[in-house]
Amino acid sequence: MSGGYNEIHPEPTTFISKYLISFDHKVIAKQFLWYGIFFLGLGGLMALLIRWTLAYPGVPFPVLGNLLFPDSAGIVPPDSYAMLFTMHGTIMIFYAITPILIGAFGNYCIPLMIGARDMAFPMLNMLSFWFAFLSGVVLITSLFLPLGAASGAWTSYPTLSTMIGSPGAGQTFWCVAIFLFGISSTMGAVNYVTTVITLRAPGMGYFDMPLTIWGLWLTAILNAIFVPVLGAGVILLTLDRVLGTTFFLAGASATSGSGDPVLFQHVFWIFGHPEVYILILPAWGIVSDLLSFFSRKPAFGAKSTALAMTAVTVLSTLVYGHHMFTTQMSPLLTQSFMTLTMTISIPSAIFFANWLGTIWKGSIRFDSPMLFSLGVVFVFGLGGLTGLHLGTVTTDLYLHDTYFVVGHFHYTMAASVLLGGFAGIYFWFPKMFGKMMNEKLAKLHFWGTMIPLNGVFFGMLMIGYGGMHRRIYNPFVYDSLKRLIPINEFVTISAILMGLFQIVFVINFLWSLKKGPKAPNNPWEVGTLEWTIPSPPVHHNYDEIPVVKCGPHELGNPNLKTGRDFQYQTEELVQG
Amino acid sequence: MKRADLQSNLAMTVTLIMGAMLFTTLFMGYAIYRSASTYWPPMGFAKVALGLPTFSTFLILVSSLFCYLARVATQARKVEKARLYLHLTLILGLAFMLTQGFLWSHLKATGVYVSSGIFASILYGFTWIHAAHVILGLGTLLYLEIVLKNTSDSTIRKVINVEKFWHFLGIIWLIMYFTIFVL
């Protein structure tokens, strides 16, 4: 194949065309990275406010309290508390994880790792970022509305999210923001799917793609199919709120027809369950690659890892009902959903075993990206195993809506994706900015994140198992929960510690950006295509489109006579 | 197939899948509302008279036909003919929107208000969402009015994609016509 959108575009010259409305996937990736890091900080601050309230109810939040809540002397008020956990969830999922993992790494890695000069549709890519930006503006604006932002949780179940449960414009702004973000995500999805299919370098079959690209590609497919489902849901919710329809309002008599609040839950989770895989698949892909790169070994069963991820992608569309076991679903349905949910363990166990097989007997280099990847293996293992309790109907009936659920999904979505994201940032920073990050600070950041992180999320599992509900403002008015005060304090202190250690990352990031030592072309000594070109790459990435001759994980080949222990994908596989 | 054509086809296919998922969600909801209620239309409401919706269906289907002819003419490199069919598609599309306006005021005149329950919600909500997409489609037709001055490969790709989207809107309307108005 030739022609099409893989030509060398002239380099932009003005500030606006270079940095603002840039069509260059590398610049758009950086825009998404900054955007995501900004919202990660905001969502993290909200998390600290939530944790403070749960451990020290009625005590003013230190330092920022009086600034944020002047009317209540620095104490988080109950209505603001509901708003905080709603916005924390929304921001972290849609405005932090999605832009960093999918927006930044997707944009940066896909063209570079498959040997393309840009995305298939550069302008659509630019629009995707600016729609996300607009959406972020709408969401932030909603924080300053008279009745505050949305407070019906990130799931926005009616009737909490109808005009009865949430008067004021906050929830409507939320719907609009999510719809705009959906447009951005689906634009990205069109681009990613098309790019991976049509712009792979000559010689690169699907199984010669790095697993990072597999993860991002499967994510894009899920995005394209399921984000519109949420889109339909929030349109109907907006119509209910603004124009007076009654799609999700129960109450009218049986004869005159009635809306159905539970229908929204179905629509939400038909999207919502694939969404959690949308978030985790890129992290799985990145980790699958990095474990191999830093163990100096080929990825164990790379093909089966790719196929297992594909199987999870397919299965993820069939299990959404396990979020709704307590909605009086028919037992026939709950058991079907339970069985399908348990089936996901099989492909998950396959690639998990492959990860362990990859590091087994490797000559492991404990550089920071590897530390974070190993961290993902640990926390995702815990998150996956606690998922079994929630996917099983009998135990879920007890654990539903407790902090156990919060602990579980933070282990899978927050911890795994956060650590995976950091692994990616430390790994690709040299390529992105042409500078090296400080390795000592990176390791400090890892341990400072990893240890308190487990304190936070394992603590959540325990208080959940102890019976604490996930959305109460002050748990200690209940006698049965008083004994959980010490663990709640422990969780909060861990969260504050973890928050403080993120400052190390910010300092390292900004300092390295300015003063970091210049990065060589291939600092980690790996063979995928992006490391064959200068750091940072030139505007059109590749002067000559590379020809791929071997897979992405050819490390530690004993037949290599080149003095390196790896070979580039552009080199013929060395045989014995 | 040339790469640009393949990219264009793929991107449009993904876009249409997205649109289909959005409307499938709506129809799934509708199926649940219908199967959960004892009477349909609910008590106090009558079926909407079929005249106006049938006429809209006729308009959008004929516009789809003209859209098809416009694409065939573009591929046959006959710009003038293609533009003529494009004008016809656009006019019929606008006429469809006009009949939708009449439908909404007819509903209001017969006492079916937006807030009168789930029956009215579906009639108004679904036709609004479809109409919003039709407006988007009319926008793409207007865009073609500007770019359809030659029959380069790039223009042909644009015409093909707009044609697919326009047919998609016609098909969605046809499903709505049969499930919401006829059944």
mmCIF file of N, CA, C and O in Angstrom, chain A residues 216-258:
data_model
loop_
_atom_site.group_PDB
_atom_site.id
_atom_site.type_symbol
_atom_site.label_atom_id
_atom_site.label_comp_id
_atom_site.label_asym_id
_atom_site.label_seq_id
_atom_site.Cartn_x
_atom_site.Cartn_y
_atom_site.Cartn_z
ATOM 1 N N LEU A 216 -3.626 -0.459 23.414
ATOM 2 C CA LEU A 216 -4.249 0.799 23.010
ATOM 3 C C LEU A 216 -5.267 0.582 21.901
ATOM 4 O O LEU A 216 -6.313 1.232 21.841
ATOM 5 N N TRP A 217 -4.972 -0.367 21.033
ATOM 6 C CA TRP A 217 -5.861 -0.638 19.906
ATOM 7 C C TRP A 217 -7.172 -1.248 20.404
ATOM 8 O O TRP A 217 -8.272 -0.820 20.020
ATOM 9 N N LEU A 218 -7.053 -2.242 21.301
ATOM 10 C CA LEU A 218 -8.267 -2.863 21.842
ATOM 11 C C LEU A 218 -9.087 -1.834 22.614
ATOM 12 O O LEU A 218 -10.323 -1.802 22.539
ATOM 13 N N THR A 219 -8.388 -0.963 23.343
ATOM 14 C CA THR A 219 -9.069 0.119 24.053
ATOM 15 C C THR A 219 -9.864 0.992 23.094
ATOM 16 O O THR A 219 -11.013 1.345 23.354
ATOM 17 N N ALA A 220 -9.236 1.325 21.968
ATOM 18 C CA ALA A 220 -9.905 2.196 20.999
ATOM 19 C C ALA A 220 -11.160 1.520 20.453
ATOM 20 O O ALA A 220 -12.198 2.156 20.278
ATOM 21 N N ILE A 221 -11.068 0.195 20.224
ATOM 22 C CA ILE A 221 -12.238 -0.521 19.705
ATOM 23 C C ILE A 221 -13.367 -0.472 20.734
ATOM 24 O O ILE A 221 -14.522 -0.172 20.403
ATOM 25 N N LEU A 222 -13.027 -0.740 22.001
ATOM 26 C CA LEU A 222 -14.059 -0.675 23.048
ATOM 27 C C LEU A 222 -14.649 0.721 23.157
ATOM 28 O O LEU A 222 -15.859 0.893 23.319
ATOM 29 N N ASN A 223 -13.780 1.737 23.086
ATOM 30 C CA ASN A 223 -14.247 3.119 23.149
ATOM 31 C C ASN A 223 -15.264 3.398 22.058
ATOM 32 O O ASN A 223 -16.317 3.980 22.310
ATOM 33 N N ALA A 224 -14.930 2.986 20.837
ATOM 34 C CA ALA A 224 -15.804 3.283 19.707
ATOM 35 C C ALA A 224 -17.161 2.625 19.890
ATOM 36 O O ALA A 224 -18.193 3.178 19.540
ATOM 37 N N ILE A 225 -17.184 1.419 20.464
ATOM 38 C CA ILE A 225 -18.448 0.710 20.562
ATOM 39 C C ILE A 225 -19.263 1.179 21.764
ATOM 40 O O ILE A 225 -20.478 1.312 21.674
ATOM 41 N N PHE A 226 -18.614 1.453 22.897
ATOM 42 C CA PHE A 226 -19.402 1.638 24.111
ATOM 43 C C PHE A 226 -19.548 3.069 24.615
ATOM 44 O O PHE A 226 -20.475 3.344 25.360
ATOM 45 N N VAL A 227 -18.664 3.979 24.225
ATOM 46 C CA VAL A 227 -18.872 5.362 24.653
ATOM 47 C C VAL A 227 -20.209 5.917 24.126
ATOM 48 O O VAL A 227 -20.909 6.612 24.848
ATOM 49 N N PRO A 228 -20.616 5.591 22.871
ATOM 50 C CA PRO A 228 -21.918 6.082 22.414
ATOM 51 C C PRO A 228 -23.093 5.610 23.271
ATOM 52 O O PRO A 228 -24.115 6.289 23.343
ATOM 53 N N VAL A 229 -22.942 4.449 23.936
ATOM 54 C CA VAL A 229 -24.023 3.972 24.796
ATOM 55 C C VAL A 229 -24.206 4.931 25.965
ATOM 56 O O VAL A 229 -25.322 5.345 26.293
ATOM 57 N N LEU A 230 -23.082 5.336 26.574
ATOM 58 C CA LEU A 230 -23.162 6.333 27.641
ATOM 59 C C LEU A 230 -23.697 7.642 27.077
ATOM 60 O O LEU A 230 -24.490 8.337 27.712
ATOM 61 N N GLY A 231 -23.261 7.960 25.845
ATOM 62 C CA GLY A 231 -23.741 9.164 25.189
ATOM 63 C C GLY A 231 -25.256 9.195 25.157
ATOM 64 O O GLY A 231 -25.876 10.190 25.550
ATOM 65 N N ALA A 232 -25.861 8.077 24.722
ATOM 66 C CA ALA A 232 -27.327 8.002 24.680
ATOM 67 C C ALA A 232 -27.893 8.197 26.081
ATOM 68 O O ALA A 232 -28.865 8.939 26.278
ATOM 69 N N GLY A 233 -27.274 7.560 27.072
ATOM 70 C CA GLY A 233 -27.760 7.677 28.451
ATOM 71 C C GLY A 233 -27.741 9.112 28.941
ATOM 72 O O GLY A 233 -28.729 9.596 29.499
ATOM 73 N N VAL A 234 -26.628 9.822 28.732
ATOM 74 C CA VAL A 234 -26.575 11.195 29.255
ATOM 75 C C VAL A 234 -27.437 12.148 28.434
ATOM 76 O O VAL A 234 -27.933 13.132 28.978
ATOM 77 N N ILE A 235 -27.676 11.840 27.152
ATOM 78 C CA ILE A 235 -28.607 12.691 26.389
ATOM 79 C C ILE A 235 -29.993 12.579 27.021
ATOM 80 O O ILE A 235 -30.651 13.583 27.306
ATOM 81 N N LEU A 236 -30.434 11.335 27.282
ATOM 82 C CA LEU A 236 -31.773 11.153 27.858
ATOM 83 C C LEU A 236 -31.852 11.802 29.239
ATOM 84 O O LEU A 236 -32.854 12.435 29.591
ATOM 85 N N LEU A 237 -30.758 11.653 30.020
ATOM 86 C CA LEU A 237 -30.747 12.267 31.352
ATOM 87 C C LEU A 237 -30.840 13.789 31.242
ATOM 88 O O LEU A 237 -31.580 14.442 31.989
ATOM 89 N N THR A 238 -30.120 14.349 30.252
ATOM 90 C CA THR A 238 -30.175 15.795 30.051
ATOM 91 C C THR A 238 -31.580 16.226 29.631
ATOM 92 O O THR A 238 -32.091 17.242 30.120
ATOM 93 N N LEU A 239 -32.205 15.445 28.730
ATOM 94 C CA LEU A 239 -33.574 15.786 28.312
ATOM 95 C C LEU A 239 -34.497 15.768 29.526
ATOM 96 O O LEU A 239 -35.348 16.649 29.694
ATOM 97 N N ASP A 240 -34.323 14.756 30.394
ATOM 98 C CA ASP A 240 -35.128 14.683 31.612
ATOM 99 C C ASP A 240 -34.938 15.929 32.464
ATOM 100 O O ASP A 240 -35.886 16.477 33.012
ATOM 101 N N ARG A 241 -33.695 16.371 32.567
ATOM 102 C CA ARG A 241 -33.394 17.473 33.473
ATOM 103 C C ARG A 241 -33.785 18.815 32.886
ATOM 104 O O ARG A 241 -34.282 19.691 33.591
ATOM 105 N N VAL A 242 -33.573 18.974 31.577
ATOM 106 C CA VAL A 242 -33.739 20.305 31.005
ATOM 107 C C VAL A 242 -35.113 20.483 30.357
ATOM 108 O O VAL A 242 -35.745 21.521 30.510
ATOM 109 N N LEU A 243 -35.586 19.471 29.649
ATOM 110 C CA LEU A 243 -36.797 19.675 28.854
ATOM 111 C C LEU A 243 -38.026 18.965 29.408
ATOM 112 O O LEU A 243 -39.099 19.047 28.831
ATOM 113 N N GLY A 244 -37.873 18.245 30.495
ATOM 114 C CA GLY A 244 -39.058 17.730 31.170
ATOM 115 C C GLY A 244 -39.560 16.385 30.700
ATOM 116 O O GLY A 244 -40.689 16.004 31.003
ATOM 117 N N THR A 245 -38.746 15.626 29.957
ATOM 118 C CA THR A 245 -39.161 14.262 29.634
ATOM 119 C C THR A 245 -39.059 13.409 30.906
ATOM 120 O O THR A 245 -38.554 13.865 31.929
ATOM 121 N N THR A 246 -39.560 12.172 30.825
ATOM 122 C CA THR A 246 -39.580 11.353 32.046
ATOM 123 C C THR A 246 -38.983 9.971 31.806
ATOM 124 O O THR A 246 -39.499 8.969 32.288
ATOM 125 N N PHE A 247 -37.878 9.924 31.067
ATOM 126 C CA PHE A 247 -37.278 8.625 30.766
ATOM 127 C C PHE A 247 -36.877 7.872 32.038
ATOM 128 O O PHE A 247 -37.076 6.677 32.147
ATOM 129 N N PHE A 248 -36.294 8.594 32.977
ATOM 130 C CA PHE A 248 -35.762 7.921 34.158
ATOM 131 C C PHE A 248 -36.527 8.281 35.428
ATOM 132 O O PHE A 248 -36.033 8.095 36.526
ATOM 133 N N LEU A 249 -37.741 8.824 35.269
ATOM 134 C CA LEU A 249 -38.533 9.180 36.436
ATOM 135 C C LEU A 249 -39.579 8.113 36.667
ATOM 136 O O LEU A 249 -40.468 7.918 35.846
ATOM 137 N N ALA A 250 -39.496 7.454 37.799
ATOM 138 C CA ALA A 250 -40.534 6.491 38.123
ATOM 139 C C ALA A 250 -41.700 7.257 38.732
ATOM 140 O O ALA A 250 -41.603 8.449 38.983
ATOM 141 N N GLY A 251 -42.805 6.590 38.954
ATOM 142 C CA GLY A 251 -43.845 7.234 39.734
ATOM 143 C C GLY A 251 -45.197 7.271 39.085
ATOM 144 O O GLY A 251 -46.194 7.073 39.754
ATOM 145 N N ALA A 252 -45.271 7.475 37.757
ATOM 146 C CA ALA A 252 -46.587 7.505 37.138
ATOM 147 C C ALA A 252 -47.218 6.115 37.280
ATOM 148 O O ALA A 252 -46.526 5.132 37.500
ATOM 149 N N SER A 253 -48.521 6.057 37.176
ATOM 150 C CA SER A 253 -49.186 4.789 37.421
ATOM 151 C C SER A 253 -48.917 3.813 36.279
ATOM 152 O O SER A 253 -48.479 4.190 35.200
ATOM 153 N N ALA A 254 -49.196 2.551 36.535
ATOM 154 C CA ALA A 254 -48.880 1.508 35.566
ATOM 155 C C ALA A 254 -49.615 1.713 34.253
ATOM 156 O O ALA A 254 -49.105 1.387 33.186
ATOM 157 N N THR A 255 -50.809 2.274 34.322
ATOM 158 C CA THR A 255 -51.582 2.401 33.085
ATOM 159 C C THR A 255 -51.110 3.552 32.222
ATOM 160 O O THR A 255 -51.192 3.495 31.005
ATOM 161 N N SER A 256 -50.594 4.627 32.842
ATOM 162 C CA SER A 256 -50.199 5.762 32.007
ATOM 163 C C SER A 256 -48.740 5.669 31.596
ATOM 164 O O SER A 256 -48.208 6.588 31.001
ATOM 165 N N GLY A 257 -48.090 4.556 31.934
ATOM 166 C CA GLY A 257 -46.700 4.380 31.512
ATOM 167 C C GLY A 257 -45.771 5.146 32.427
ATOM 168 O O GLY A 257 -46.095 6.227 32.893
ATOM 169 N N SER A 258 -44.614 4.560 32.706
ATOM 170 C CA SER A 258 -43.731 5.202 33.661
ATOM 171 C C SER A 258 -42.301 5.090 33.177
ATOM 172 O O SER A 258 -41.927 4.165 32.462
#
